[in-house]
């Protein structure tokens, strides 16, 4: 695996596409109803605070990844234990995204193919990308970002062009006050997708030009966040807050309504294809994090770790036999109770440990 990447552009594009990933598949902030856009904005601000902490952690130890920092500052045993926790987190998130891909593929394009087969094929493709290391992933993102921009750009133009938007669904603003909006945003939206950027603490060290990293990550973070807020709101403006909140895949239903006679009859197929790309990018990202962690914390080398984790990920996709149970657990239990440990608590403890150690060295020096 390549140790350095000379240009920041590849990582920045991967960072943006990773955030988009499977996010557009679901309605975020549905509990806030027509104020979902406000909930998204609050979640983005909370996620940005976390991102600044991650970037500061990286600035303090630019040559170490997340797992190496835990072992360096917490000692071999405690650091390895924290690392194993993050390996489990990244592995389970990979299984969730790959299950999303399998379910979506069966629902939209391959309705006669078992979900397990679609999931297996998707996992093999993602693992093959990971096999060549992050540098290849970054290079591929240069191509994928163009496809994603064209795909989502077409959908965002076609929805108003076909007269599907109803701006009355934006009102009344803050009908039930501000607290329901905050509760919808934190920790759920903060955790998914914005808090998931903790993954990049395993990849920041690969960038050779550290000076440009923070500036471009911050710029791209907000461009991506605004895009996600707009796309999320499209589902509400077309379906209405009640119907959008009760739908499993609201934006997919929106794209099914797009029809341009004799030009475009199946915009949902276009949405499915670009969504496959986004989910694949996200799966590969989490798989990179898990494999890098296994390589650091355990005796496994890169490719054996990839094979071992791929088998575990495929097995985890069968834990929830019913998809509704799978979605409910991910969006309500994992996001609200478990993932904040890895996105907020452990990085914050690591950050405080680093600051104390640095201050102690300055004092003793």
C-alpha positions as MATLAB code, in Angstrom:
seq = 'XXXXXXXXXXXXXXXXXXXXXXXXXXXXXXXXXXXXXXXXXXXXXXXXXXXXXXXXXXXXXXXXXXXXXXXXXXXXXXXXXXXXXXXXXXXXXXXXXXXXXXXXXXXXXXXXXXXXXXXXXXXXXXXXXXXXXXXXXXXXXXXXXXXXXXXXXXXXXXXXXXXXXXXXXXXXXXXXXXXXXXXXXXXXXXXXXXXXXXXXXXXXXXXXXXXXXXXXXXXXXXXXXXXXXXXXXXXXXXXXXXXXXXXXXXXXXXXXXXXXXXXXXXXXXXXXXXXXXXXXXXXXXXXXXXXXXXXXXXXXXXXXXXXXXXXXXXXXXXXXXXXXXXXXXXXXXXXXXXXXXXXXXXXXXXXXXXXXXXXXXXXXX';
ca = [
       0.000    0.000    0.000;
       1.283    3.446   -0.979;
       2.482    5.515    1.979;
       1.993    8.999    0.521;
      -0.244   10.693   -1.991;
       1.327   13.776   -3.528;
      -1.951   15.573   -4.276;
      -4.753   16.476   -1.913;
      -7.440   16.486   -4.641;
      -7.980   12.719   -4.610;
      -8.570   12.548   -0.876;
     -10.821   15.625   -0.965;
     -12.998   14.089   -3.688;
     -13.146   10.809   -1.792;
     -14.101   12.789    1.330;
     -17.015   14.457   -0.481;
     -18.275   11.318   -2.219;
     -17.970    9.361    1.029;
     -20.256   11.864    2.771;
     -22.820   11.663   -0.030;
     -22.595    7.851   -0.174;
     -25.929    6.364    0.864;
     -27.140    9.577    2.540;
     -29.505   10.527   -0.299;
     -31.255    7.174    0.052;
     -32.952    8.230    3.302;
     -34.851   11.252    4.589;
     -32.816   12.894    7.353;
     -34.576   14.942   10.006;
     -37.986   13.516    9.148;
     -39.163   14.030   12.735;
     -38.759   17.793   12.193;
     -41.189   17.549    9.244;
     -41.044   20.710    7.085;
     -38.144   21.970    9.225;
     -35.906   19.073    8.150;
     -33.637   21.542    6.343;
     -33.021   23.349    9.650;
     -32.269   20.041   11.361;
     -29.822   19.228    8.571;
     -28.112   22.595    9.004;
     -27.753   22.100   12.773;
     -26.413   18.581   12.200;
     -23.909   19.943    9.659;
     -22.689   22.586   12.121;
     -22.266   19.961   14.860;
     -20.452   17.716   12.383;
     -18.205   20.604   11.384;
     -17.154   21.082   15.018;
     -16.218   17.395   15.090;
     -14.320   17.763   11.801;
     -12.288   20.650   13.226;
     -11.377   18.414   16.160;
     -10.311   15.618   13.789;
      -8.178   18.027   11.749;
      -6.554   19.357   14.916;
      -5.800   15.811   16.076;
      -4.165   15.171   12.710;
      -2.190   18.435   12.919;
      -0.771   17.396   16.293;
       0.451   14.059   14.877;
       0.524   14.357   11.071;
       2.596   11.199   10.548;
       0.298    8.864   12.518;
      -3.103    7.446   11.637;
      -5.970    6.987   14.113;
      -4.896    3.530   15.286;
      -1.249    4.511   15.677;
      -2.243    7.560   17.721;
      -4.291    5.474   20.145;
      -1.384    3.077   20.699;
       1.094    5.937   21.007;
      -0.874    7.966   23.558;
      -2.869    5.304   25.413;
      -0.294    2.548   25.472;
      -0.224   -0.782   23.698;
      -3.106   -2.469   25.522;
      -5.594    0.384   25.939;
      -4.701    1.778   22.519;
      -5.196   -1.617   20.872;
      -8.542   -2.042   22.654;
      -9.741    1.319   21.322;
      -8.411    0.342   17.894;
     -10.351   -2.929   17.962;
     -13.477   -0.932   18.781;
     -12.951    1.253   15.714;
     -12.285   -1.825   13.568;
     -15.643   -3.187   14.707;
     -17.317    0.159   13.993;
     -15.886    0.443   10.467;
     -16.634   -3.220    9.740;
     -20.262   -2.978   10.825;
     -20.767    0.240    8.864;
     -19.375   -1.534    5.785;
     -21.900   -4.324    6.272;
     -24.743   -1.809    6.527;
     -23.816    0.047    3.347;
     -23.302   -3.157    1.380;
     -26.686   -4.426    2.602;
     -28.242   -1.170    1.389;
     -26.735   -1.812   -2.024;
     -28.067   -5.362   -2.120;
     -31.583   -4.349   -1.080;
     -31.682   -1.450   -3.526;
     -30.403   -3.613   -6.375;
     -33.051   -6.269   -5.700;
     -35.810   -3.659   -5.410;
     -35.012   -1.684   -8.552;
     -32.961   -3.544  -11.156;
     -32.547   -7.228  -10.264;
     -35.854   -8.197   -8.685;
     -35.419  -11.886   -9.590;
     -31.946  -12.116   -8.053;
     -31.586  -12.983   -4.340;
     -30.356  -10.081   -2.210;
     -27.472  -12.236   -0.935;
     -26.113  -12.648   -4.482;
     -26.325   -8.920   -5.279;
     -24.652   -8.143   -1.950;
     -21.854  -10.648   -2.602;
     -21.089   -9.233   -6.057;
     -21.076   -5.669   -4.704;
     -18.763   -6.663   -1.847;
     -16.317   -8.382   -4.226;
     -16.148   -5.235   -6.380;
     -15.566   -2.974   -3.344;
     -12.953   -5.339   -1.880;
     -11.148   -5.420   -5.230;
     -10.811   -1.616   -5.101;
      -9.523   -1.807   -1.524;
      -7.025   -4.504   -2.540;
      -5.033   -1.936   -4.569;
      -4.812    0.561   -1.704;
      -6.137    4.090   -1.056;
      -4.190    5.680   -3.916;
      -6.237    3.782   -6.520;
      -9.440    4.687   -4.640;
      -8.484    8.362   -4.741;
      -7.717    8.193   -8.468;
     -11.046    6.492   -9.197;
     -12.857    9.228   -7.286;
     -11.634   11.736   -9.913;
     -13.804    9.844  -12.422;
     -16.688    9.040  -10.098;
     -17.127   12.645   -8.973;
     -17.933   13.668  -12.569;
     -20.533   10.907  -12.891;
     -22.092   11.837   -9.552;
     -22.258   15.544  -10.418;
     -23.857   14.807  -13.807;
     -26.298   12.296  -12.315;
     -27.475   14.324   -9.339;
     -27.365   17.544  -11.381;
     -29.739   16.009  -13.940;
     -32.174   14.904  -11.228;
     -32.100   18.300   -9.514;
     -32.898   19.997  -12.841;
     -35.601   17.533  -13.881;
     -37.612   17.761  -10.650;
     -38.493   21.484  -11.005;
     -38.663   21.162  -14.811;
     -41.452   18.580  -14.528;
     -43.403   20.708  -12.051;
     -43.101   18.383   -9.058;
     -42.035   20.986   -6.488;
     -44.564   22.354   -3.987;
     -42.973   25.145   -1.974;
     -45.962   25.335    0.364;
     -44.533   22.229    2.067;
     -41.818   24.494    3.531;
     -44.324   26.223    5.807;
     -45.043   26.905    8.601;
     -41.451   27.279    9.802;
     -40.762   26.129   13.388;
     -44.421   25.229   13.871;
     -43.618   23.212   17.010;
     -40.730   25.341   18.236;
     -36.984   24.903   18.016;
     -36.423   21.880   20.291;
     -37.928   19.226   17.944;
     -35.514   20.447   15.265;
     -32.517   20.128   17.602;
     -33.633   16.653   18.725;
     -33.922   15.571   15.085;
     -30.432   16.882   14.361;
     -28.425   15.651   17.355;
     -27.181   13.029   17.534;
     -28.848   11.427   14.502;
     -27.887   13.775   11.642;
     -24.628   14.744   13.334;
     -23.731   11.056   13.382;
     -24.996   10.228    9.877;
     -23.432   11.374    7.650;
     -21.296   14.147    9.141;
     -19.703   12.349   12.103;
     -18.627    9.476    9.871;
     -15.743   11.650    8.668;
     -13.806   10.295   11.676;
     -12.808    7.561    9.215;
     -10.446   10.005    7.482;
      -8.188   10.122   10.536;
      -6.914    6.823    9.129;
      -6.203    8.426    5.728;
      -5.086   12.031    6.359;
      -1.483   10.966    6.928;
      -1.254    9.745    3.310;
      -1.313   13.334    2.032;
       2.092   14.855    1.394;
       0.965   18.521    1.220;
      -0.404   19.157    4.721;
      -0.817   22.910    4.173;
      -3.659   22.551    1.678;
      -5.419   19.727    3.469;
      -7.393   21.670    6.099;
      -8.472   24.447    3.737;
      -9.791   22.121    1.051;
     -11.417   19.703    3.478;
     -13.343   22.583    5.094;
     -14.431   24.023    1.711;
     -15.547   20.657    0.364;
     -17.288   19.788    3.632;
     -19.611   22.785    3.323;
     -20.205   22.327   -0.408;
     -21.208   18.734    0.262;
     -23.310   19.660    3.306;
     -25.291   22.274    1.338;
     -25.821   19.773   -1.475;
     -27.147   17.167    0.983;
     -29.480   19.714    2.606;
     -30.938   20.636   -0.812;
     -31.340   17.014   -1.953;
     -32.905   16.021    1.370;
     -35.390   18.889    1.105;
     -36.405   17.870   -2.435;
     -38.145   14.774   -1.052;
     -40.250   16.957    1.272;
     -41.037   19.540   -1.425;
     -42.327   16.802   -3.736;
     -43.943   14.243   -1.416;
     -44.799   16.428    1.562;
     -43.343   16.029    5.071;
     -45.722   13.247    6.214;
     -45.386   11.006    3.155;
     -41.631   11.595    2.859;
     -41.101   10.658    6.529;
     -43.078    7.420    6.157;
     -41.315    6.328    2.961;
     -38.398    3.884    3.099;
     -36.633    5.456    0.090;
     -38.245    8.889   -0.440;
     -35.916   10.263   -3.132;
     -36.253    7.026   -5.091;
     -40.040    7.549   -5.066;
     -39.503   11.135   -6.209;
     -37.407   10.029   -9.187;
     -40.155    7.564  -10.159;
     -42.474   10.565  -10.611;
     -40.116   12.254  -13.111;
     -41.365   11.787  -16.653;
     -40.402   13.669  -19.780;
     -42.481   12.149  -22.644;
     -40.397   10.608  -25.448;
     -37.209   11.718  -23.660;
     -37.013   10.169  -20.185;
     -39.383    7.658  -18.624;
     -37.232    5.994  -15.943;
     -35.236    8.570  -13.969;
     -35.272    6.136  -11.039;
     -32.799    3.948  -12.951;
     -30.395    6.911  -13.229;
     -30.765    7.576   -9.491;
     -30.138    3.900   -8.698;
     -26.947    3.831  -10.756;
     -25.414    6.926   -9.146;
     -26.535    5.662   -5.756;
     -24.687    2.395   -6.410;
     -21.549    4.444   -7.010;
     -22.014    6.439   -3.812;
     -22.696    3.388   -1.660;
     -19.727    1.580   -3.208;
     -17.441    4.509   -2.381;
     -18.688    4.565    1.215;
     -18.304    0.800    1.617;
     -14.749    0.941    0.263;
     -13.924    3.796    2.644;
     -15.089    1.954    5.748;
     -13.354   -1.196    4.532;
     -10.099    0.748    4.144;
     -10.411    1.962    7.741;
     -11.040   -1.532    9.087;
      -8.193   -3.117    7.081;
      -5.697   -0.408    8.084;
      -6.713   -0.932   11.690;
      -6.309   -4.715   11.478;
      -2.871   -4.207    9.959;
      -1.866   -1.928   12.855;
      -3.483   -3.638   15.853;
      -3.204   -7.327   14.908;
      -0.573   -9.543   13.222;
      -2.664   -9.617   10.023;
      -1.089   -8.197    6.892;
      -3.052   -6.045    4.459;
      -4.512   -8.603    2.027;
      -5.238  -11.371    4.582;
      -6.948   -8.730    6.748;
      -9.029   -7.649    3.750;
     -10.138  -11.238    3.063;
     -10.926  -11.906    6.729;
     -12.952   -8.703    7.134;
     -14.807   -9.231    3.841;
     -16.040  -12.603    5.089;
     -17.179  -11.033    8.375;
     -18.913   -8.159    6.549;
     -20.825  -10.560    4.321;
     -21.921  -12.550    7.365;
     -23.071   -9.401    9.179;
     -25.452   -8.520    6.344;
     -27.618  -11.500    7.356;
     -27.962  -10.547   11.038;
     -31.280   -8.746   10.461;
     -33.469  -11.001    8.277;
     -36.075   -8.274    7.743;
     -34.954   -5.074    6.054;
     -37.303   -2.889    8.135;
     -35.625   -4.189   11.297;
     -32.209   -3.583    9.730;
     -33.066    0.050    8.862;
     -34.697    0.717   12.249;
     -31.666   -0.541   14.186;
     -29.247    1.493   12.099;
     -31.163    4.767   12.107;
     -32.368    4.725   15.712;
     -30.216    2.489   17.917;
     -26.750    2.618   16.308;
     -26.849    6.307   15.343;
     -28.227    7.568   18.640;
     -26.516    5.338   21.200;
     -23.436    3.575   19.790;
     -21.772    5.617   17.023;
     -21.378    8.806   19.144;
     -18.917    6.789   21.244;
     -16.626    6.448   18.218;
     -17.357    9.816   16.616;
     -17.364   12.022   19.720;
     -16.308   10.362   22.988;
     -13.180    8.409   21.996;
     -11.739   11.092   19.628;
     -12.383   13.731   22.315;
     -10.587   11.643   24.949;
      -7.698   11.097   22.531;
      -7.582   14.841   21.771;
      -7.492   15.748   25.485;
      -4.769   13.158   26.089;
      -2.693   14.639   23.264;
      -3.103   18.176   24.610;
      -2.139   17.113   28.144;
       0.917   15.230   26.872;
       2.021   18.180   24.708;
       1.549   20.668   27.555;
       3.451   18.394   29.935;
       6.366   18.228   27.519;
       6.392   22.027   27.161;
       6.329   22.480   30.951;
       9.094   19.947   31.581;
      11.143   21.405   28.727;
];
